[in-house]
CSV table of C-alpha atoms (C1' of nucleotides) in Angstrom, one decimal:
chain,number,residue,atom,x,y,z
A,1,MET,CA,-0.2,0.2,0.2
A,2,THR,CA,2.6,2.3,0.9
A,3,ASP,CA,5.6,2.8,-1.3
A,4,ASP,CA,8.3,4.2,1.3
A,5,GLN,CA,8.9,0.4,2.0
A,6,SER,CA,12.4,-1.0,1.8
A,7,SER,CA,12.5,-2.4,-1.9
A,8,THR,CA,13.3,-5.9,0.1
A,9,ALA,CA,10.2,-5.9,2.0
A,10,ILE,CA,7.8,-9.0,1.1
A,11,ARG,CA,5.0,-8.3,-1.3
A,12,VAL,CA,2.1,-9.7,0.1
A,13,LEU,CA,-1.6,-10.0,-1.2
A,14,LEU,CA,-4.8,-10.4,1.3
A,15,ALA,CA,-8.0,-11.9,0.1
A,16,GLU,CA,-10.4,-11.8,2.7
A,17,ASP,CA,-14.1,-10.6,2.4
A,18,GLN,CA,-14.8,-9.0,5.3
A,19,GLY,CA,-13.6,-5.5,4.8
A,20,MET,CA,-13.3,-4.6,8.6
A,21,VAL,CA,-10.9,-7.9,9.3
A,22,ARG,CA,-9.2,-7.0,6.0
A,23,GLU,CA,-8.0,-3.9,6.2
A,24,ALA,CA,-7.4,-4.9,10.0
A,25,LEU,CA,-4.8,-7.5,9.1
A,26,ALA,CA,-3.3,-5.4,6.4
A,27,ALA,CA,-2.5,-2.8,9.1
A,28,LEU,CA,-1.1,-5.3,11.3
A,29,LEU,CA,1.0,-6.8,8.6
A,30,GLY,CA,2.1,-2.9,7.6
A,31,LEU,CA,3.7,-2.8,11.0
A,32,GLU,CA,6.4,-5.3,10.0
A,33,GLY,CA,9.0,-3.6,8.7
A,34,ASP,CA,9.6,-6.3,6.3
A,35,ILE,CA,6.4,-7.0,5.0
A,36,ASP,CA,4.0,-4.8,2.3
A,37,VAL,CA,0.6,-5.7,1.8
A,38,VAL,CA,0.5,-4.3,-1.9
A,39,ALA,CA,-2.9,-5.7,-2.8
A,40,GLN,CA,-6.2,-6.3,-1.0
A,41,VAL,CA,-9.0,-8.4,-2.6
A,42,ALA,CA,-12.5,-9.1,-1.1
A,43,ARG,CA,-13.4,-11.9,-3.6
A,44,GLY,CA,-11.7,-15.6,-4.4
A,45,ASP,CA,-12.0,-15.0,-8.1
A,46,GLU,CA,-10.0,-11.4,-7.7
A,47,VAL,CA,-7.1,-13.4,-6.4
A,48,VAL,CA,-5.0,-14.5,-9.5
A,49,ALA,CA,-5.4,-11.4,-11.3
A,50,ALA,CA,-4.3,-9.1,-8.3
A,51,ALA,CA,-1.4,-11.3,-7.6
A,52,LEU,CA,0.0,-11.2,-10.9
A,53,ALA,CA,-0.9,-7.3,-11.3
A,54,HIS,CA,1.0,-6.5,-8.2
A,55,ASP,CA,4.2,-8.9,-8.6
A,56,VAL,CA,3.1,-10.6,-5.1
A,57,GLN,CA,5.7,-13.1,-3.4
A,58,VAL,CA,3.2,-14.4,-1.0
A,59,ALA,CA,-0.6,-14.6,-0.9
A,60,VAL,CA,-2.7,-14.7,2.3
A,61,LEU,CA,-6.1,-16.1,1.5
A,62,ASP,CA,-9.2,-16.6,3.7
A,63,ILE,CA,-11.4,-19.7,2.6
A,64,GLU,CA,-14.7,-18.8,2.9
A,65,MET,CA,-15.0,-15.7,0.1
A,66,PRO,CA,-17.5,-15.1,-2.5
A,67,GLY,CA,-17.0,-15.9,-6.3
A,68,MET,CA,-14.5,-18.7,-5.5
A,69,THR,CA,-13.2,-20.1,-2.3
A,70,GLY,CA,-9.7,-19.8,-1.2
A,71,ILE,CA,-8.7,-23.3,-1.8
A,72,GLU,CA,-10.0,-22.6,-5.3
A,73,ALA,CA,-8.0,-19.5,-5.5
A,74,ALA,CA,-5.1,-21.1,-4.4
A,75,ALA,CA,-5.3,-24.0,-7.2
A,76,ALA,CA,-5.5,-21.4,-9.7
A,77,LEU,CA,-2.9,-19.2,-8.3
A,78,HIS,CA,-0.5,-22.0,-8.1
A,79,ARG,CA,-1.0,-22.9,-11.6
A,80,GLU,CA,-0.7,-19.4,-13.0
A,81,SER,CA,2.3,-18.4,-10.6
A,82,PRO,CA,4.0,-21.6,-8.9
A,83,GLN,CA,6.7,-19.4,-7.5
A,84,THR,CA,4.1,-17.3,-5.4
A,85,LYS,CA,3.7,-18.8,-1.9
A,86,ILE,CA,0.4,-19.5,-0.1
A,87,VAL,CA,-0.9,-19.0,3.2
A,88,ILE,CA,-4.3,-20.1,4.0
A,89,ALA,CA,-5.6,-18.3,7.0
A,90,THR,CA,-9.3,-19.6,8.3
A,91,THR,CA,-11.7,-19.5,10.6
A,92,PHE,CA,-12.2,-23.0,10.9
A,93,GLY,CA,-9.2,-25.8,11.3
A,94,ARG,CA,-11.3,-28.4,9.4
A,95,PRO,CA,-8.8,-31.5,8.5
A,96,GLY,CA,-10.4,-31.7,5.0
A,97,TYR,CA,-9.8,-28.0,4.5
A,98,LEU,CA,-6.2,-28.7,5.2
A,99,ARG,CA,-5.9,-31.7,3.1
A,100,ARG,CA,-7.3,-29.8,0.1
A,101,ALA,CA,-5.4,-26.4,0.8
A,102,MET,CA,-2.1,-28.7,0.9
A,103,GLU,CA,-3.3,-30.5,-2.4
A,104,ALA,CA,-4.2,-27.3,-3.9
A,105,GLY,CA,-0.7,-25.8,-3.7
A,106,ALA,CA,-0.8,-24.0,0.0
A,107,ASP,CA,2.5,-23.5,1.6
A,108,ALA,CA,0.9,-22.6,5.2
A,109,PHE,CA,-2.4,-23.3,6.8
A,110,LEU,CA,-3.2,-21.1,9.8
A,111,VAL,CA,-6.4,-20.7,12.0
A,112,LYS,CA,-7.4,-17.3,12.7
A,113,ASP,CA,-7.5,-18.3,16.6
A,114,ALA,CA,-3.7,-18.1,16.5
A,115,PRO,CA,-1.8,-15.1,17.9
A,116,ALA,CA,-1.5,-12.6,15.1
A,117,ALA,CA,2.3,-12.8,15.2
A,118,GLU,CA,2.0,-16.3,13.9
A,119,LEU,CA,0.9,-14.8,10.5
A,120,ALA,CA,3.8,-12.4,9.9
A,121,GLU,CA,6.1,-15.4,11.1
A,122,ALA,CA,4.3,-17.7,8.5
A,123,VAL,CA,4.6,-15.1,5.6
A,124,ARG,CA,8.4,-15.1,6.3
A,125,ARG,CA,8.8,-18.8,6.5
A,126,VAL,CA,6.7,-19.6,3.5
A,127,LEU,CA,9.0,-17.0,1.7
A,128,ARG,CA,12.3,-19.3,2.9
A,129,GLY,CA,10.7,-22.4,1.2
A,130,GLU,CA,9.2,-23.7,4.5
A,131,ARG,CA,5.7,-25.5,5.1
A,132,VAL,CA,3.6,-23.8,8.2
A,133,ILE,CA,1.4,-26.4,9.5
A,134,ASP,CA,-0.2,-26.9,13.0
A,135,PRO,CA,0.9,-30.4,13.9
A,136,VAL,CA,-2.2,-31.0,15.8
A,137,LEU,CA,-4.3,-30.4,12.7
A,138,ALA,CA,-1.6,-32.1,10.5
A,139,ALA,CA,-2.3,-35.2,12.7
A,140,ALA,CA,-6.1,-34.9,12.5
A,141,ALA,CA,-5.9,-34.4,8.6
A,142,LEU,CA,-4.0,-37.9,8.5
A,143,ALA,CA,-6.1,-39.9,11.1
A,144,GLU,CA,-9.4,-38.7,9.1
A,145,GLY,CA,-8.2,-40.2,5.7
A,146,ALA,CA,-9.3,-38.8,2.6
A,147,ASN,CA,-12.9,-37.8,1.9
A,148,PRO,CA,-15.2,-40.9,1.8
A,149,LEU,CA,-17.9,-39.2,0.1
A,150,THR,CA,-17.9,-39.4,-3.8
A,151,GLY,CA,-18.8,-36.9,-5.9
A,152,ARG,CA,-22.2,-37.3,-6.4
A,153,GLU,CA,-23.0,-37.9,-2.7
A,154,ARG,CA,-21.1,-34.6,-1.8
A,155,ASP,CA,-23.5,-32.8,-4.5
A,156,VAL,CA,-26.5,-34.4,-2.9
A,157,LEU,CA,-25.6,-33.8,0.5
A,158,ALA,CA,-24.7,-30.2,-0.3
A,159,ALA,CA,-28.1,-29.8,-1.9
A,160,ALA,CA,-29.8,-31.1,1.1
A,161,SER,CA,-28.1,-28.9,3.6
A,162,ASP,CA,-30.5,-25.7,3.4
A,163,GLY,CA,-33.5,-28.3,3.9
A,164,ALA,CA,-34.3,-28.9,0.5
A,165,LEU,CA,-36.9,-32.0,0.0
A,166,ASN,CA,-35.5,-35.1,-2.0
A,167,ALA,CA,-37.9,-34.3,-4.6
A,168,GLU,CA,-36.7,-30.9,-5.2
A,169,ILE,CA,-32.8,-32.3,-4.9
A,170,ALA,CA,-33.9,-34.8,-7.5
A,171,ARG,CA,-35.2,-31.9,-9.9
A,172,ARG,CA,-32.3,-29.8,-9.2
A,173,LEU,CA,-29.8,-32.2,-10.1
A,174,HIS,CA,-31.5,-34.2,-12.7
A,175,LEU,CA,-31.9,-37.5,-10.5
A,176,SER,CA,-34.8,-39.7,-9.7
A,177,GLU,CA,-36.0,-39.3,-6.1
A,178,GLY,CA,-34.7,-42.8,-5.2
A,179,THR,CA,-31.3,-42.2,-6.2
A,180,VAL,CA,-31.2,-39.1,-4.4
A,181,ARG,CA,-32.2,-40.9,-1.2
A,182,ASN,CA,-29.6,-43.9,-2.1
A,183,TYR,CA,-26.9,-41.2,-2.4
A,184,LEU,CA,-28.0,-39.5,0.9
A,185,SER,CA,-28.1,-42.7,2.9
A,186,MET,CA,-24.5,-43.7,1.7
A,187,ALA,CA,-23.5,-40.2,3.2
A,188,ILE,CA,-25.1,-40.8,6.3
A,189,GLN,CA,-23.5,-43.9,6.7
A,190,LYS,CA,-20.1,-42.7,5.5
A,191,THR,CA,-20.0,-39.7,8.0
A,192,SER,CA,-21.3,-42.1,11.1
A,193,ALA,CA,-24.6,-39.6,10.8
A,194,ARG,CA,-28.3,-40.7,11.9
A,195,ASN,CA,-29.9,-38.4,9.5
A,196,ARG,CA,-28.9,-35.8,6.5
A,197,THR,CA,-28.7,-33.1,9.1
A,198,GLU,CA,-26.1,-34.8,10.9
A,199,ALA,CA,-24.1,-36.2,8.2
A,200,VAL,CA,-23.8,-32.1,7.1
A,201,ARG,CA,-22.6,-31.1,10.2
A,202,VAL,CA,-20.0,-34.0,10.1
A,203,ALA,CA,-19.0,-33.4,6.6
A,204,ARG,CA,-18.6,-29.6,7.1
A,205,GLU,CA,-16.7,-30.2,10.4
A,206,LYS,CA,-14.2,-32.5,8.5
A,207,GLY,CA,-14.1,-30.1,5.5
A,208,TRP,CA,-15.3,-32.5,3.2
A,209,LEU,CA,-18.3,-30.2,2.1
B,1,MET,CA,-1.7,-1.4,25.4
B,2,THR,CA,0.9,1.3,25.2
B,3,ASP,CA,1.0,3.7,27.9
B,4,ASP,CA,2.5,6.8,26.0
B,5,GLN,CA,-0.8,7.4,24.5
B,6,SER,CA,-2.4,11.0,25.4
B,7,SER,CA,-4.1,11.0,28.3
B,8,THR,CA,-7.4,12.3,26.5
B,9,ALA,CA,-7.3,9.0,24.3
B,10,ILE,CA,-10.5,6.9,24.3
B,11,ARG,CA,-10.0,3.7,26.4
B,12,VAL,CA,-11.5,0.8,24.4
B,13,LEU,CA,-12.0,-2.9,25.2
B,14,LEU,CA,-11.7,-5.5,22.3
B,15,ALA,CA,-13.7,-8.7,22.8
B,16,GLU,CA,-13.0,-11.2,20.0
B,17,ASP,CA,-12.4,-14.7,20.4
B,18,GLN,CA,-10.0,-15.2,17.0
B,19,GLY,CA,-6.7,-14.0,18.4
B,20,MET,CA,-5.6,-13.1,14.8
B,21,VAL,CA,-8.5,-10.9,14.2
B,22,ARG,CA,-8.6,-9.4,17.6
B,23,GLU,CA,-5.0,-8.2,17.6
B,24,ALA,CA,-5.3,-6.9,14.0
B,25,LEU,CA,-8.3,-4.8,15.2
B,26,ALA,CA,-6.4,-3.8,18.0
B,27,ALA,CA,-3.5,-2.7,15.7
B,28,LEU,CA,-5.8,-1.0,13.5
B,29,LEU,CA,-7.4,1.2,16.4
B,30,GLY,CA,-4.0,1.6,17.7
B,31,LEU,CA,-2.9,3.5,14.7
B,32,GLU,CA,-5.5,6.2,15.5
B,33,GLY,CA,-4.1,8.7,18.0
B,34,ASP,CA,-7.0,9.3,20.0
B,35,ILE,CA,-7.8,5.7,20.4
B,36,ASP,CA,-6.1,3.4,23.0
B,37,VAL,CA,-6.8,-0.5,23.5
B,38,VAL,CA,-6.5,-1.0,27.0
B,39,ALA,CA,-7.9,-4.4,27.2
B,40,GLN,CA,-8.4,-7.5,24.9
B,41,VAL,CA,-10.4,-10.4,25.8
B,42,ALA,CA,-11.2,-13.8,24.0
B,43,ARG,CA,-14.5,-14.7,25.8
B,44,GLY,CA,-17.9,-13.1,26.3
B,45,ASP,CA,-17.9,-14.0,30.2
B,46,GLU,CA,-14.4,-11.8,30.6
B,47,VAL,CA,-15.8,-8.5,29.3
B,48,VAL,CA,-17.3,-7.0,32.2
B,49,ALA,CA,-14.5,-7.7,34.5
B,50,ALA,CA,-11.8,-6.6,32.2
B,51,ALA,CA,-14.0,-3.3,31.4
B,52,LEU,CA,-14.2,-2.5,35.0
B,53,ALA,CA,-10.5,-3.1,35.8
B,54,HIS,CA,-9.4,-1.1,33.1
B,55,ASP,CA,-11.9,1.7,33.1
B,56,VAL,CA,-12.9,1.3,29.6
B,57,GLN,CA,-15.2,3.9,27.9
B,58,VAL,CA,-16.1,1.8,24.8
B,59,ALA,CA,-16.3,-1.9,24.5
B,60,VAL,CA,-16.2,-3.1,21.0
B,61,LEU,CA,-17.9,-6.6,21.0
B,62,ASP,CA,-17.8,-9.5,18.8
B,63,ILE,CA,-21.1,-11.7,19.4
B,64,GLU,CA,-20.4,-15.2,18.9
B,65,MET,CA,-17.9,-16.2,21.4
B,66,PRO,CA,-17.4,-18.6,23.9
B,67,GLY,CA,-18.5,-18.1,27.7
B,68,MET,CA,-21.2,-15.4,27.0
B,69,THR,CA,-22.4,-14.1,23.7
B,70,GLY,CA,-21.5,-10.5,22.8
B,71,ILE,CA,-25.0,-9.4,23.5
B,72,GLU,CA,-25.4,-11.1,26.7
B,73,ALA,CA,-22.0,-9.6,27.7
B,74,ALA,CA,-23.3,-6.1,26.7
B,75,ALA,CA,-26.4,-6.4,28.7
B,76,ALA,CA,-24.2,-7.5,31.9
B,77,LEU,CA,-21.8,-4.5,31.1
B,78,HIS,CA,-24.8,-2.0,30.7
B,79,ARG,CA,-26.1,-3.1,34.1
B,80,GLU,CA,-22.8,-2.8,35.7
B,81,SER,CA,-21.5,0.1,33.9
B,82,PRO,CA,-24.3,2.1,32.4
B,83,GLN,CA,-21.8,4.8,31.2
B,84,THR,CA,-19.7,2.4,29.3
B,85,LYS,CA,-20.5,2.6,25.3
B,86,ILE,CA,-21.0,-0.4,23.6
B,87,VAL,CA,-20.0,-1.2,20.0
B,88,ILE,CA,-21.2,-4.5,18.5
B,89,ALA,CA,-18.9,-5.7,15.5
B,90,THR,CA,-20.1,-8.9,14.2
B,91,THR,CA,-20.1,-11.2,11.0
B,92,PHE,CA,-23.5,-11.3,10.5
B,93,GLY,CA,-26.0,-8.3,10.1
B,94,ARG,CA,-29.1,-10.3,11.2
B,95,PRO,CA,-32.1,-8.3,12.4
B,96,GLY,CA,-32.7,-10.0,15.2
B,97,TYR,CA,-29.3,-9.6,16.5
B,98,LEU,CA,-29.6,-5.9,16.0
B,99,ARG,CA,-32.8,-5.6,17.6
B,100,ARG,CA,-31.6,-7.8,20.7
B,101,ALA,CA,-28.2,-5.8,20.9
B,102,MET,CA,-30.0,-2.3,21.1
B,103,GLU,CA,-32.4,-4.0,23.8
B,104,ALA,CA,-29.3,-5.0,25.5
B,105,GLY,CA,-27.8,-1.4,25.9
B,106,ALA,CA,-25.5,-1.3,22.9
B,107,ASP,CA,-25.0,2.0,21.4
B,108,ALA,CA,-23.7,0.7,18.1
B,109,PHE,CA,-24.1,-2.2,15.7
B,110,LEU,CA,-21.4,-2.5,12.7
B,111,VAL,CA,-21.1,-5.5,10.3
B,112,LYS,CA,-17.6,-6.6,9.9
B,113,ASP,CA,-18.1,-6.4,6.0
B,114,ALA,CA,-17.9,-2.6,6.6
B,115,PRO,CA,-14.5,-0.6,5.9
B,116,ALA,CA,-12.4,-0.4,8.7
B,117,ALA,CA,-12.7,3.1,9.2
B,118,GLU,CA,-16.1,2.7,10.2
B,119,LEU,CA,-15.0,1.1,13.3
B,120,ALA,CA,-13.0,4.0,14.7
B,121,GLU,CA,-15.5,6.4,13.8
B,122,ALA,CA,-18.4,4.5,15.4
B,123,VAL,CA,-15.9,4.6,18.7
B,124,ARG,CA,-15.6,8.3,18.4
B,125,ARG,CA,-19.3,8.9,17.6
B,126,VAL,CA,-20.6,6.8,20.6
B,127,LEU,CA,-18.6,8.4,22.9
B,128,ARG,CA,-20.0,12.0,21.8
B,129,GLY,CA,-23.6,10.1,22.8
B,130,GLU,CA,-24.7,9.0,19.2
B,131,ARG,CA,-26.3,5.8,18.0
B,132,VAL,CA,-24.8,4.2,15.2
B,133,ILE,CA,-26.5,1.8,13.2
B,134,ASP,CA,-26.9,1.0,9.3
B,135,PRO,CA,-29.7,2.1,8.2
B,136,VAL,CA,-30.5,-0.7,5.8
B,137,LEU,CA,-30.2,-3.1,8.4
B,138,ALA,CA,-32.4,-0.9,10.7
B,139,ALA,CA,-35.3,-1.2,8.4
B,140,ALA,CA,-35.0,-4.8,8.1
B,141,ALA,CA,-35.2,-5.2,11.5
B,142,LEU,CA,-38.0,-3.1,12.1
B,143,ALA,CA,-39.6,-4.7,9.0
B,144,GLU,CA,-39.1,-8.2,10.6
B,145,GLY,CA,-40.9,-7.5,13.7
B,146,ALA,CA,-40.0,-9.0,16.8
B,147,ASN,CA,-39.0,-13.1,17.0
B,148,PRO,CA,-42.4,-14.8,16.7
B,149,LEU,CA,-41.2,-17.8,18.2
B,150,THR,CA,-42.0,-18.3,22.0
B,151,GLY,CA,-39.0,-19.4,24.6
B,152,ARG,CA,-39.9,-23.1,24.5
B,153,GLU,CA,-40.4,-23.3,20.6
B,154,ARG,CA,-36.6,-21.6,20.4
B,155,ASP,CA,-35.3,-24.3,22.8
B,156,VAL,CA,-36.7,-27.1,20.9
B,157,LEU,CA,-35.5,-25.7,17.5
B,158,ALA,CA,-31.9,-25.1,18.6
B,159,ALA,CA,-31.8,-28.7,20.0
B,160,ALA,CA,-32.9,-30.0,16.7
B,161,SER,CA,-30.3,-27.8,14.7
B,162,ASP,CA,-27.8,-30.5,15.0
B,163,GLY,CA,-29.8,-33.4,13.6
B,164,ALA,CA,-31.3,-34.5,17.1
B,165,LEU,CA,-34.3,-37.0,17.1
B,166,ASN,CA,-37.4,-35.9,18.6
B,167,ALA,CA,-36.9,-38.5,21.0
B,168,GLU,CA,-33.5,-37.5,21.9
B,169,ILE,CA,-35.0,-33.9,22.2
B,170,ALA,CA,-37.6,-34.8,24.2
B,171,ARG,CA,-35.2,-36.9,26.8
B,172,ARG,CA,-33.0,-33.7,26.7
B,173,LEU,CA,-35.7,-31.3,27.6
B,174,HIS,CA,-38.0,-33.4,29.7
B,175,LEU,CA,-40.6,-33.3,27.4
B,176,SER,CA,-42.9,-35.9,25.5
B,177,GLU,CA,-42.3,-36.8,22.0
B,178,GLY,CA,-45.5,-35.3,20.8
B,179,THR,CA,-44.9,-31.8,22.4
B,180,VAL,CA,-41.6,-31.6,20.8
B,181,ARG,CA,-43.5,-32.3,17.4
B,182,ASN,CA,-45.8,-29.7,18.0
B,183,TYR,CA,-43.1,-26.9,19.0
B,184,LEU,CA,-41.4,-27.9,16.1
B,185,SER,CA,-44.4,-27.5,13.8
B,186,MET,CA,-45.0,-24.1,15.4
B,187,ALA,CA,-41.7,-23.1,14.7
B,188,ILE,CA,-41.7,-24.5,11.2
B,189,GLN,CA,-45.1,-22.3,10.6
B,190,LYS,CA,-43.4,-19.2,12.1
B,191,THR,CA,-40.5,-19.0,10.1
B,192,SER,CA,-42.5,-20.0,7.0
B,193,ALA,CA,-40.5,-23.0,6.4
B,194,ARG,CA,-41.1,-26.4,5.0
B,195,ASN,CA,-38.9,-28.3,7.6
B,196,ARG,CA,-37.1,-28.1,10.8
B,197,THR,CA,-33.9,-27.7,8.7
B,198,GLU,CA,-35.2,-24.9,6.9
B,199,ALA,CA,-36.9,-23.5,10.0
B,200,VAL,CA,-33.4,-23.4,11.6
B,201,ARG,CA,-31.9,-21.7,8.7
B,202,VAL,CA,-34.3,-18.9,8.6
B,203,ALA,CA,-34.6,-18.2,12.3
B,204,ARG,CA,-30.7,-18.0,12.1
B,205,GLU,CA,-30.5,-15.8,9.4
B,206,LYS,CA,-33.0,-13.4,11.0
B,207,GLY,CA,-31.2,-13.7,14.4
B,208,TRP,CA,-33.9,-15.5,16.2
B,209,LEU,CA,-31.7,-18.3,17.3
C,1,DC,C1',-12.0,-61.3,-20.5
C,2,DT,C1',-13.0,-60.2,-15.1
C,3,DC,C1',-13.4,-57.4,-11.8
C,4,DT,C1',-14.1,-53.0,-9.1
C,5,DC,C1',-15.8,-48.5,-8.9
C,6,DG,C1',-19.0,-44.6,-9.3
C,7,DG,C1',-23.3,-43.3,-11.4
C,8,DC,C1',-28.0,-44.2,-11.7
C,9,DA,C1',-32.4,-46.5,-11.1
C,10,DT,C1',-36.6,-49.2,-9.7
C,11,DG,C1',-39.3,-51.4,-5.7
C,12,DA,C1',-40.3,-52.6,-0.9
C,13,DC,C1',-41.2,-51.2,3.6
C,14,DA,C1',-39.9,-49.6,8.1
C,15,DT,C1',-39.5,-45.6,10.8
C,16,DC,C1',-39.5,-40.9,11.5
C,17,DC,C1',-41.4,-35.8,10.6
C,18,DG,C1',-45.3,-32.8,10.4
C,19,DT,C1',-50.0,-31.5,11.1
C,20,DC,C1',-54.0,-30.7,13.2
C,21,DA,C1',-57.7,-31.8,16.8
C,22,DT,C1',-58.4,-31.4,21.3
C,23,DG,C1',-57.7,-30.2,25.9
C,24,DC,C1',-55.9,-29.1,30.6
C,25,DC,C1',-53.2,-25.7,33.6
C,26,DG,C1',-51.3,-21.3,35.8
C,27,DA,C1',-50.5,-16.3,35.2
C,28,DG,C1',-52.0,-11.9,33.9
C,29,DA,C1',-55.0,-8.5,31.9
C,30,DG,C1',-59.2,-6.4,31.9
D,1,DC,C1',-65.5,-13.4,36.5
D,2,DT,C1',-63.7,-14.5,31.0
D,3,DC,C1',-60.2,-14.2,27.8
D,4,DT,C1',-55.8,-14.9,26.1
D,5,DC,C1',-51.3,-16.9,25.8
D,6,DG,C1',-47.7,-20.2,26.8
D,7,DG,C1',-46.6,-24.5,28.4
D,8,DC,C1',-47.5,-29.1,28.0
D,9,DA,C1',-49.8,-33.3,26.7
D,10,DT,C1',-52.3,-37.5,23.6
D,11,DG,C1',-53.9,-39.5,19.7
D,12,DA,C1',-54.5,-40.0,14.7
D,13,DC,C1',-52.7,-40.0,10.3
D,14,DG,C1',-50.6,-38.9,5.9
D,15,DG,C1',-46.1,-38.0,3.9
D,16,DA,C1',-41.1,-37.9,4.1
D,17,DT,C1',-37.0,-40.0,5.0
D,18,DG,C1',-33.6,-43.7,5.3
D,19,DT,C1',-32.3,-48.6,4.3
D,20,DC,C1',-31.7,-52.6,1.9
D,21,DA,C1',-32.0,-55.7,-2.4
D,22,DT,C1',-31.1,-55.6,-6.8
D,23,DG,C1',-29.3,-54.3,-11.0
D,24,DC,C1',-27.6,-52.2,-15.6
D,25,DC,C1',-23.7,-49.2,-17.4
D,26,DG,C1',-19.2,-47.2,-18.8
D,27,DA,C1',-14.6,-47.0,-17.8
D,28,DG,C1',-10.2,-48.6,-16.2
D,29,DA,C1',-6.8,-51.7,-14.6
D,30,DG,C1',-4.8,-56.3,-14.1
DNA sequence: CTCTCGGCATGACATCCGTCATGCCGAGAG
DNA sequence: CTCTCGGCATGACGGATGTCATGCCGAGAG
């Protein structure tokens, strides 16, 4: 943002949809003498263009954003600019999110519960080529194993999450109602839930949905 | 935090459970020459004690926190220290939240989607005795009317929100299963939903739950 | 070639959910 | 006193949900 930083400062992009939080994080990082927030975006689908336009070295991405999730934006950025380091900073430390983020090319995964100092430190460490992950969360991700839901099971479970009736889900996804019931039944079993509502909750907590 | 501020700076407390966000907001407010963040807490139930211990003039409270919600903390603080101004800064601009916050004694209600500058400005304005509310949100709160759910309907709907079976809810709340079904049926009708899942979603969006 | 897997479907059936009718009780207001 | 409201309950019943059996198809691996 400011041009009076040292030319060796790390050029950082911040992607976070809540304006107040994003600007506060930019202010916080701005206090670091070696970090320069050169771009801020509020939508996932603006990440790549902004990163390229500002010659960004480290992108700090929230996950839940409009336009594209932070994980999707990470994958896109990794494809377009493989040398750009990616830090995911998210509200929920869900194991499935961690797994997907790392698969998408992220170099660090932070939870917003952590002290603010960890964000600046992660920015410096990823630039040095390090990986930054909470060991407890890493263990949970490894213990959970891969997401057991097939693509279609996920689609149907996601469609059911807001209270949609089977008949409506069937219409929406161009399936028969019986097929919807089958997919939901499988999703309920794979999440060890008792019904769809519980299955949604479990899948979300694990970052499977 | 720092003691080298002018003695006329506004003494502010920040309550926010996410460490990174809280410290970033403190850093942001710390850049204002007339604002001094003298206390930070991560739990709603720590608000009152910290506000009194630090002679706080303005308390900035998130809503969703462990130990006590920001709205409950606002009510408690308003009772213990009526001259302390209260700013609610929340992720979701739910009409029911606004209503409840103002009833609890809040002087301002901000949504985190807003630009960061609005937070410092709200702090200054409430200290001058002003009320700060987004007019669109205020209109929505007035249009929604009061929460139509009775206390028991709310209890039962909340208990149903994570997928609990009626039999389990009945056990948990010491009711008969038929009564649970009745309360849920009423909640479903009052929220104009088609089933419990939708009723939960609607009630949450309106801040009724 | 066979086997596995994901996607899709039909059909049967038990259980759960949601609605409605009905009614009792206590508290508070008029 | 009556009326209203919230809390609670029983009972009947139709519809939605969830489970399971079964089977077809295409794609990919061995």
